[in-house]
Coordinates of C-alpha atoms and ligand atoms in Angstrom, one line a residue:
M1 CA 71.8 78.5 65.6
G2 CA 73.4 80.5 62.5
T3 CA 76.5 78.9 60.8
P4 CA 80.3 79.7 62.8
Q5 CA 82.7 81.1 60.3
A6 CA 85.2 78.7 59.5
W7 CA 88.3 80.0 61.0
W8 CA 86.2 78.9 64.0
T9 CA 84.8 76.1 63.1
D10 CA 88.4 75.1 61.5
G11 CA 90.7 76.1 64.5
K12 CA 89.1 73.7 67.4
F13 CA 90.8 75.0 70.0
G14 CA 91.3 79.2 72.0
L15 CA 92.8 80.3 74.6
F16 CA 90.2 81.6 77.5
I17 CA 91.2 84.4 79.6
H18 CA 90.2 85.1 82.9
W19 CA 91.5 88.5 84.5
G20 CA 89.9 91.3 86.8
L21 CA 90.2 92.6 90.1
Y22 CA 89.3 89.6 91.6
A23 CA 92.5 88.4 90.7
L24 CA 93.7 90.5 92.8
L25 CA 92.1 88.8 96.1
A26 CA 93.4 85.8 94.4
G27 CA 90.7 83.7 96.8
E28 CA 90.9 85.2 99.8
Y29 CA 89.5 88.8 101.3
Q30 CA 90.3 89.6 104.8
G31 CA 91.1 85.8 105.8
R32 CA 88.4 84.2 104.4
R33 CA 88.4 81.6 102.1
T34 CA 86.1 81.4 98.6
E35 CA 85.2 77.8 98.1
N36 CA 83.6 78.8 94.6
I37 CA 85.6 79.9 92.1
A38 CA 87.4 83.2 92.6
E39 CA 86.0 85.4 90.1
W40 CA 83.0 84.9 92.3
I41 CA 84.8 86.0 95.4
M42 CA 82.8 90.0 95.4
H43 CA 80.0 88.2 95.4
D44 CA 79.9 84.4 97.6
L45 CA 81.7 86.7 100.2
D46 CA 79.3 89.5 99.8
I47 CA 81.8 92.4 99.2
P48 CA 80.4 95.9 99.7
K49 CA 80.8 97.2 96.1
D50 CA 82.4 100.3 97.8
E51 CA 85.0 98.2 100.0
Y52 CA 85.1 96.5 96.5
R53 CA 85.8 99.3 94.1
Q54 CA 88.9 100.0 96.4
L55 CA 90.7 97.5 94.9
A56 CA 90.9 99.3 91.2
S57 CA 93.2 102.0 92.3
R58 CA 95.4 98.6 93.2
F59 CA 94.8 97.2 89.9
H60 CA 98.5 98.0 87.8
G61 CA 98.8 95.3 85.8
K62 CA 102.1 95.8 85.5
A63 CA 103.3 91.9 84.2
F64 CA 100.8 92.0 81.8
N65 CA 101.9 91.0 78.7
A66 CA 100.0 91.0 75.6
D67 CA 102.6 89.7 72.9
L68 CA 103.2 86.4 75.8
L69 CA 99.7 86.0 75.9
V70 CA 99.3 85.2 72.3
Q71 CA 102.5 83.9 72.0
L72 CA 101.0 81.1 74.2
A73 CA 98.4 80.4 73.0
K74 CA 99.7 80.4 69.3
Q75 CA 102.8 78.1 70.9
A76 CA 99.6 75.3 72.4
G77 CA 98.2 75.3 69.4
M78 CA 95.3 77.6 69.7
R79 CA 93.4 79.6 66.8
Y80 CA 91.6 82.2 69.0
I81 CA 91.2 84.3 72.7
V82 CA 88.7 85.2 74.1
F83 CA 89.7 87.6 76.9
T84 CA 87.1 89.4 79.6
S85 CA 86.3 93.0 78.8
K86 CA 83.5 93.3 82.0
H87 CA 83.3 90.0 84.0
H88 CA 80.0 89.9 86.4
E89 CA 81.8 92.4 89.3
G90 CA 81.2 94.9 86.7
F91 CA 84.6 96.7 86.4
S92 CA 85.9 97.0 82.8
L93 CA 89.2 95.9 81.3
F94 CA 89.1 98.7 78.5
D95 CA 88.6 102.5 77.9
S96 CA 84.3 103.4 77.9
D97 CA 82.8 106.0 77.9
F98 CA 79.5 104.6 79.8
S99 CA 81.0 103.5 83.0
S100 CA 84.1 105.2 85.0
Y101 CA 85.0 102.4 86.7
T102 CA 87.8 100.9 84.3
S103 CA 90.8 100.4 84.0
A104 CA 91.5 102.8 81.5
K105 CA 90.0 105.6 84.1
T106 CA 91.7 104.1 87.7
A107 CA 95.0 103.1 88.7
S108 CA 96.6 101.8 85.6
H109 CA 95.3 104.0 82.7
R110 CA 95.5 101.5 80.3
D111 CA 93.5 99.7 78.0
F112 CA 93.7 95.8 78.0
V113 CA 91.2 95.1 75.3
R114 CA 92.6 97.2 73.2
E115 CA 96.7 96.2 74.5
L116 CA 95.2 92.3 73.7
K117 CA 93.5 93.1 70.3
D118 CA 96.8 94.7 69.1
A119 CA 98.9 91.7 69.6
C120 CA 96.3 89.0 68.2
D121 CA 96.8 91.0 65.0
R122 CA 100.5 91.2 64.7
H123 CA 100.3 87.9 65.9
D124 CA 98.4 87.1 63.7
L125 CA 95.4 85.0 65.9
M126 CA 92.1 85.8 66.1
F127 CA 90.3 87.6 68.8
G128 CA 87.2 87.3 71.0
L129 CA 86.0 89.4 74.1
Y130 CA 83.9 87.7 77.2
Y131 CA 81.3 89.9 78.4
S132 CA 78.7 89.3 81.3
Q133 CA 75.8 91.1 79.5
A134 CA 73.0 90.5 82.3
Q135 CA 75.0 90.1 85.8
D136 CA 77.4 92.8 87.3
W137 CA 77.4 93.5 91.3
D138 CA 78.6 96.5 91.0
D139 CA 75.1 98.2 89.8
S140 CA 72.0 97.3 91.5
D141 CA 69.9 97.1 88.4
A142 CA 71.8 94.8 87.0
C143 CA 71.5 90.8 87.6
R144 CA 73.2 89.4 91.0
D145 CA 72.8 85.5 90.8
G146 CA 70.6 84.6 93.9
F147 CA 67.8 88.0 92.8
G148 CA 65.3 88.2 91.2
P149 CA 63.9 90.9 89.2
E150 CA 62.0 92.5 91.8
G151 CA 63.2 96.4 93.1
K152 CA 65.2 96.3 90.1
D153 CA 65.4 98.1 86.5
F154 CA 67.0 95.5 84.1
E155 CA 66.4 97.7 81.3
R156 CA 67.5 101.6 82.7
Y157 CA 71.5 99.2 83.2
F158 CA 70.7 97.1 79.9
Q159 CA 70.5 100.9 78.4
N160 CA 72.8 102.8 79.6
K161 CA 75.6 100.3 80.0
C162 CA 75.5 96.7 78.6
L163 CA 74.0 97.5 74.8
P164 CA 77.2 100.9 74.8
Q165 CA 79.7 99.6 75.7
I166 CA 79.2 95.9 73.0
T167 CA 78.6 99.3 70.5
E168 CA 82.0 100.7 72.2
L169 CA 83.9 96.6 71.9
L170 CA 82.6 96.2 68.3
T171 CA 83.2 100.0 66.5
K172 CA 86.7 101.1 68.8
Y173 CA 88.9 97.7 68.8
G174 CA 88.6 96.5 65.0
K175 CA 87.7 92.9 64.2
I176 CA 86.4 90.9 66.7
G177 CA 85.5 87.4 66.0
L178 CA 84.0 86.0 68.5
L179 CA 81.6 87.6 71.8
W180 CA 81.8 85.0 74.1
L181 CA 78.2 86.3 76.3
D182 CA 77.6 84.7 79.9
T183 CA 75.1 83.6 82.4
P184 CA 71.9 85.1 80.2
M185 CA 69.6 84.8 83.6
Y186 CA 66.4 86.5 83.4
M187 CA 67.2 88.5 79.6
T188 CA 64.0 88.3 77.7
Q189 CA 64.1 86.7 74.4
E190 CA 63.3 90.8 73.1
Q191 CA 66.4 92.0 75.3
S192 CA 68.5 88.9 73.7
E193 CA 67.6 89.4 70.2
R194 CA 68.3 93.4 70.9
I195 CA 71.9 92.2 71.7
K196 CA 71.8 90.1 68.7
K197 CA 70.9 92.5 66.2
L198 CA 73.4 95.4 67.3
V199 CA 76.5 92.7 67.2
K200 CA 75.1 91.8 63.8
R201 CA 74.5 95.6 62.3
L202 CA 78.1 96.2 63.9
Q203 CA 79.6 93.2 63.2
P204 CA 78.2 91.2 60.6
D205 CA 80.4 87.9 60.7
C206 CA 80.9 88.5 64.3
L207 CA 79.9 85.0 65.9
I208 CA 78.1 85.4 68.9
S209 CA 78.2 82.1 72.4
G210 CA 75.7 80.3 73.5
R211 CA 75.3 82.1 76.1
I212 CA 73.4 85.5 74.8
G213 CA 70.6 83.8 76.0
N214 CA 67.2 82.7 74.5
G215 CA 68.8 80.1 72.2
L216 CA 70.0 82.9 69.9
G217 CA 73.1 81.8 70.3
D218 CA 75.7 80.2 66.7
Y219 CA 76.5 77.9 68.4
M220 CA 75.7 76.1 71.0
T221 CA 77.5 76.4 74.2
T222 CA 78.0 73.5 77.1
G223 CA 78.3 73.5 80.8
D224 CA 81.4 74.3 82.2
N225 CA 84.2 71.6 81.7
F226 CA 81.6 69.5 80.5
I227 CA 81.7 67.3 77.5
P228 CA 78.4 65.7 75.0
S229 CA 78.8 62.0 76.0
L230 CA 77.4 62.1 72.5
P231 CA 78.5 63.3 68.5
Y232 CA 75.9 66.7 69.3
P233 CA 73.9 67.7 66.1
G234 CA 75.3 70.7 65.5
P235 CA 78.4 73.5 65.9
F236 CA 79.4 73.8 69.8
E237 CA 82.4 75.1 72.6
V238 CA 83.2 73.5 76.0
P239 CA 84.6 76.0 77.8
A240 CA 87.1 75.1 80.4
T241 CA 89.2 75.5 83.7
I242 CA 92.9 74.6 83.4
N243 CA 92.9 74.0 87.6
S244 CA 89.7 74.6 89.1
T245 CA 88.8 77.9 88.9
W246 CA 88.7 80.7 85.8
G247 CA 90.2 83.5 87.8
Y248 CA 93.3 82.9 89.4
N249 CA 93.1 81.4 92.9
A250 CA 96.2 81.0 94.8
F251 CA 95.2 78.5 96.6
D252 CA 93.8 76.2 93.4
S253 CA 96.4 74.0 92.6
Q254 CA 94.0 71.3 91.1
W255 CA 96.1 71.8 87.5
K256 CA 95.0 68.9 84.8
T257 CA 98.1 66.9 83.2
P258 CA 98.6 67.6 80.0
K259 CA 97.1 64.3 79.4
Q260 CA 94.0 64.8 80.4
L261 CA 93.4 68.2 78.7
L262 CA 94.5 66.2 75.9
R263 CA 91.9 63.8 76.2
S264 CA 89.3 66.1 76.2
L265 CA 90.4 68.4 73.5
V266 CA 90.1 65.0 71.5
K267 CA 86.7 63.9 72.7
I268 CA 85.1 67.2 72.2
V269 CA 87.1 67.7 68.5
S270 CA 85.8 63.9 67.7
R271 CA 82.1 64.9 68.3
G272 CA 82.6 68.2 66.4
G273 CA 82.6 70.6 69.6
N274 CA 85.6 73.4 69.8
Y275 CA 87.4 73.6 73.2
L276 CA 87.7 76.7 74.9
L277 CA 90.6 75.9 77.5
N278 CA 91.2 78.9 80.1
I279 CA 93.9 80.6 81.8
G280 CA 93.9 83.0 85.2
P281 CA 96.7 85.4 84.8
R282 CA 97.6 86.6 88.0
G283 CA 96.5 90.4 89.8
D284 CA 99.7 91.9 88.2
G285 CA 99.0 90.1 85.5
S286 CA 101.6 87.9 85.6
I287 CA 101.1 83.9 84.3
P288 CA 101.0 81.0 86.6
E289 CA 103.9 79.0 85.8
E290 CA 101.7 75.2 85.6
S291 CA 99.5 77.0 82.7
I292 CA 102.4 77.8 81.0
R293 CA 104.2 74.6 81.5
V294 CA 101.0 73.2 80.3
L295 CA 100.3 75.0 77.9
E296 CA 104.1 74.2 76.7
S297 CA 103.2 70.3 76.5
I298 CA 100.0 70.3 74.8
G299 CA 101.4 72.7 71.7
S300 CA 104.6 69.6 71.6
F301 CA 101.7 67.5 71.0
M302 CA 99.8 70.1 68.6
R303 CA 102.9 70.6 66.6
K304 CA 103.5 67.5 65.4
N305 CA 99.7 66.0 65.7
G306 CA 97.4 69.3 64.6
Q307 CA 96.3 68.0 61.8
S308 CA 94.2 65.3 63.3
I309 CA 92.3 67.9 65.4
Y310 CA 92.0 71.2 62.5
E311 CA 89.6 71.0 60.1
T312 CA 88.2 68.0 61.5
R313 CA 84.3 67.1 62.0
A314 CA 82.2 65.4 64.3
L315 CA 82.0 61.6 64.0
P316 CA 79.4 59.1 63.6
L317 CA 78.9 57.5 67.3
Y318 CA 81.3 54.6 67.0
P319 CA 79.8 51.4 68.6
Y320 CA 82.1 50.2 71.2
D321 CA 83.7 52.6 73.8
I322 CA 87.7 52.0 73.5
E323 CA 89.1 52.6 77.1
W324 CA 92.6 53.3 75.3
G325 CA 91.6 55.6 72.4
F326 CA 89.3 58.2 70.6
F327 CA 88.7 58.8 66.8
T328 CA 88.6 62.2 65.0
A329 CA 87.6 62.6 61.2
K330 CA 88.5 64.7 58.0
K331 CA 87.7 63.9 54.5
G332 CA 89.3 60.7 53.8
R333 CA 91.5 60.3 56.9
L334 CA 90.7 58.5 60.1
F335 CA 93.2 59.4 62.9
I336 CA 92.8 57.1 65.6
H337 CA 94.4 59.0 69.3
I338 CA 95.8 55.9 71.6
F339 CA 95.9 57.2 74.8
E340 CA 97.7 54.5 76.2
E341 CA 101.4 52.2 76.0
M342 CA 100.3 49.4 73.5
D343 CA 102.3 47.5 70.9
R344 CA 98.8 47.2 68.5
A345 CA 96.0 48.2 68.4
Y346 CA 92.6 45.9 67.4
L347 CA 89.2 47.2 66.0
L348 CA 86.0 46.2 64.9
N349 CA 83.4 47.5 62.5
I350 CA 84.9 50.2 60.4
A351 CA 83.4 49.9 56.9
N352 CA 86.0 51.8 55.6
K353 CA 88.9 51.1 52.4
P354 CA 92.5 51.5 54.4
L355 CA 95.1 52.9 52.0
R356 CA 97.7 53.3 54.2
C357 CA 98.6 53.8 57.9
Y358 CA 101.4 55.7 59.4
R359 CA 102.6 57.5 62.7
L360 CA 101.2 61.1 62.1
S361 CA 104.1 62.2 64.2
D362 CA 106.9 61.0 61.9
G363 CA 105.4 59.3 58.6
L364 CA 106.7 56.7 60.4
E365 CA 104.4 53.4 58.0
L366 CA 102.9 51.1 60.3
T367 CA 101.2 47.8 58.8
L368 CA 97.7 47.5 59.6
K369 CA 95.7 43.7 58.5
E370 CA 92.6 43.7 57.9
R371 CA 90.0 41.4 57.9
T372 CA 87.1 39.8 58.1
T373 CA 85.9 37.9 61.8
C374 CA 84.5 33.8 62.4
E375 CA 81.4 36.5 63.0
G376 CA 81.3 38.6 60.3
D377 CA 83.2 41.8 62.0
S378 CA 84.9 44.0 59.9
S379 CA 88.7 44.3 62.0
W380 CA 91.9 46.1 61.9
L381 CA 95.0 45.0 63.9
I382 CA 97.4 47.8 63.3
N383 CA 101.3 47.2 64.7
L384 CA 102.3 50.2 67.1
P385 CA 105.5 51.0 66.8
P386 CA 107.5 52.2 70.7
R387 CA 106.3 55.9 72.0
Q388 CA 108.6 58.7 70.9
K389 CA 110.4 60.2 73.5
G390 CA 108.1 62.8 75.5
E391 CA 105.4 61.9 73.6
I392 CA 101.8 62.6 75.3
D393 CA 100.0 59.7 73.1
Q394 CA 100.3 58.7 69.7
V395 CA 98.7 59.4 66.8
V396 CA 98.1 56.8 63.8
C397 CA 96.4 58.2 60.8
V398 CA 94.6 56.0 58.0
E399 CA 93.9 57.0 54.6
I400 CA 90.8 55.7 53.5
A401 CA 89.1 54.6 50.1
E402 CA 85.7 56.8 50.9
D403 CA 85.4 60.5 51.9
F404 CA 84.1 59.9 55.0
V405 CA 84.3 57.4 58.0
V406 CA 81.7 54.4 58.4
F407 CA 81.2 52.4 61.8
E408 CA 79.5 49.3 61.5
P409 CA 76.3 48.5 63.6
I410 CA 77.0 45.5 65.8
K411 CA 75.9 42.2 64.2
G412 CA 75.6 40.6 67.2
Ligands
LIG501 C1 80.7 80.9 84.4 C2 81.0 81.7 85.5 C3 82.1 82.8 84.8 C4 82.5 82.0 84.2 C5 82.2 81.7 82.9 C6 83.1 80.7 81.8 O1 79.2 81.2 83.4 O2 79.8 82.6 86.3 O3 82.1 83.1 86.2 O4 83.3 83.3 83.1 O5 81.5 80.2 83.6 O6 82.4 79.3 81.4

């Protein structure tokens, strides 16, 4: 495991963007709907390559607006973007010399990676790229879920498309903060090492996600939408959907609420991780209005309470399961995220000396009574003000005398 860059370790919250030919199909092909994540539609509905390739002639991206995407991320309080440069379908959203199957050589004649990277530079947002290094359903020698290596010359694909395209992405677009690799399948240790050596030679500061395979990532990438149940002993990132699919699906209305997404963000950050939350633009590049609404709501929380997220570090395990809230922390401060409407918060077994207690969003001073219970446990009782209008969660900040938060074991 490497030591991730401070922008990533401190940034905590990023925007994943899944866009490709699959977005044109929006979950359905010739009257058949996919039951799976929509970017897998070519595989799941077994659409022949030649048929699927026709989509490229319809991929204009007329509503793709890089500045809008970057502003949406920034206003949501996100500190980086990860954009699909080539997904499992094999279609590249950049101008590659190693494939004719790209957005620059078909209908749009646009290099969307360049457009988004330039917008990130204009608005000072860190830029990362998703690249599917093993699966490529447009090339019979690449991996494909459900098919073994028999009859394939993966090394040919690896040398003729994968490595040259990774080289292009890391030499033609300026600083790339993160290369987000995916589904390593049966790539060997040696092949994963070759990717790592290439990336670190071309851009030594470029982070590599855990799905490079063979344990060679700079951090651990969890399963999709899965949050570690305990503080994880190292850097990790949770990739998550905003509904139930990565690529756009017109029939997926399972939009998560801002409250649900914030609860996930807080839990992940509390355990030392990053949250990479996805949007799936439509085939024309426009952003589903529900995604915008949810991210704007999260942004209003982050503007007032972001310091309870950014630059925080993993907390030790708190001995009790408190349904109504969660903790995050940074040097000298404990943040208590209160999910429910309550008039007071009662906590046990925090060994720290509280110096000051206030509502983070507006600095409203709060009373914190500390005492020792009859069982000898330390206890805090904090009187809470009514929630402010439109506030999703209240965050109470307790400045403590020590650098680090310490929880006491249950005396029993
Ligand atoms: C899974 C899916 C892929 C998606 C990724 C996001 O690997 O195969 O389609 O891009 O999750 O984490």
